Amino acid sequence: MTAETEPTTRPRHVVLAILALALGGFAIGTTEFVTMGLLPDVAASIGKDIPTTGHIISSYALGVVVGAPLIVALGARMPKRALLLWLVGGLALGNALTALASGYVPVLLARFVAGLPHGAYFGVASLVAASLVPPGRRGRAISMVMMGLSVATVVGVPASTWLGQALSWRAAYWMVVAIAAAAAVLVVAFVPVIPGDPRATIRSELFALREPAVIAAFLTGVVGFGGVFAMYSYIAPIVTDVVDLPAGTIPFFLLAFGLGSVSGTWAAGRLADWDNVRQVVGGLVASVVVLLAFHELVHFAVAALVGVYLVGTLGSVIAVGLQIRLMTAAGDAQMLGAALNHASLNIANGLGAWLGGLVIAAGAGYAAPALVGAALAGAGLLVFLAGLRWAPVR
């Protein structure tokens, strides 16, 4: 941690400061996933079919990928709390535009705007959280910020989906605006003033993208984390067509994934403080094993439910581990490193879903994406191990 990133005053309530940061993550997690549950409602409103309307999910992911490095590089000199407030404001703006938009293209553009602050927010919030605690607790502090996103899959997404179905899909996005506003108030109240780095330039920040260790960790996320989404993207037809359960049981599998994500995020911080490298390697190895077992046992309902829970758990262990790895590998550009993690995860989302769809379209069945997921997790492991050998953190 450089001198420029140390807080000028210690907050009286470190826990409340980290909870304020986590609430911003909760708002982001809610807006990222609620669209999937309300896709038919949005499609009916804008007069498009569901596959075409699904592009608004890709538009949000594109916003994350574009915004993460760009905003962090442009805002590196800004005081961290002020940058957090701008990012939370951007999140609120993007969701307000979504709620107000009429027609396919306006909604598409609004979701792109909503995605822009995503990665940058977690980059800044992770760096701030790490600066508030002793070095031996950095992993736990960062995982608590990420916990907001995990809890959103269990609480925020179901609640906002219910609200959107009961009132209007637009109400779900207004709910995110309200959460973002609350997060801004808490950030002002509890997060201390932390100056930016006056030496930082756009070039110096983006220079971290050339570091071999950063590239290796980024590619590990793109490939390895894609294994999670290769299977999970098709959880609904897996439940109904492979496990042979009624559609009404799908929410239980979604809940299992969300609970796994929460428990995995909780464990990830402690694992990172113990040994970050072993955390990532172990998470990827375990993902290969779990996804292979899932493919073989998916016809058994209990085994399938446990498998989904474990995939959610391991996904969070890997995601938090890679975020800390990228922060370490990026050197002085730690904020950019943390932001890049979310760009890589959103690329992984698209890659995993696309490859899983290919094997389904080829006639391999809905269980086959689990094998694709195992292959991606294994490939991610090889990329990470190669990075340890050829691109060690300096």
CSV table of C-alpha atoms in Angstrom, one decimal, residues 1 4 34 38 45 79 85 141 160 176 199 204 225 239 263 318 332 355:
chain,number,residue,atom,x,y,z
A,1,MET,CA,0.0,0.0,0.0
A,4,GLU,CA,-1.0,8.0,-1.2
A,34,VAL,CA,-32.4,-8.9,-11.9
A,38,LEU,CA,-37.6,-9.9,-15.6
A,45,SER,CA,-42.8,-3.9,-22.9
A,79,PRO,CA,-9.8,11.2,-3.7
A,85,LEU,CA,-19.6,8.7,-4.8
A,141,ALA,CA,-12.0,-6.9,4.2
A,160,SER,CA,-36.5,-6.8,-6.9
A,176,VAL,CA,-31.7,-0.2,-7.3
A,199,ARG,CA,1.7,10.8,-9.5
A,204,SER,CA,1.0,4.7,-15.7
A,225,PHE,CA,-14.4,-18.7,-14.2
A,239,VAL,CA,-33.6,-28.8,-13.6
A,263,SER,CA,-20.5,-19.0,2.0
A,318,ILE,CA,-12.0,-18.2,-7.2
A,332,ASP,CA,0.9,0.5,-7.6
A,355,LEU,CA,-19.6,-22.6,-25.3
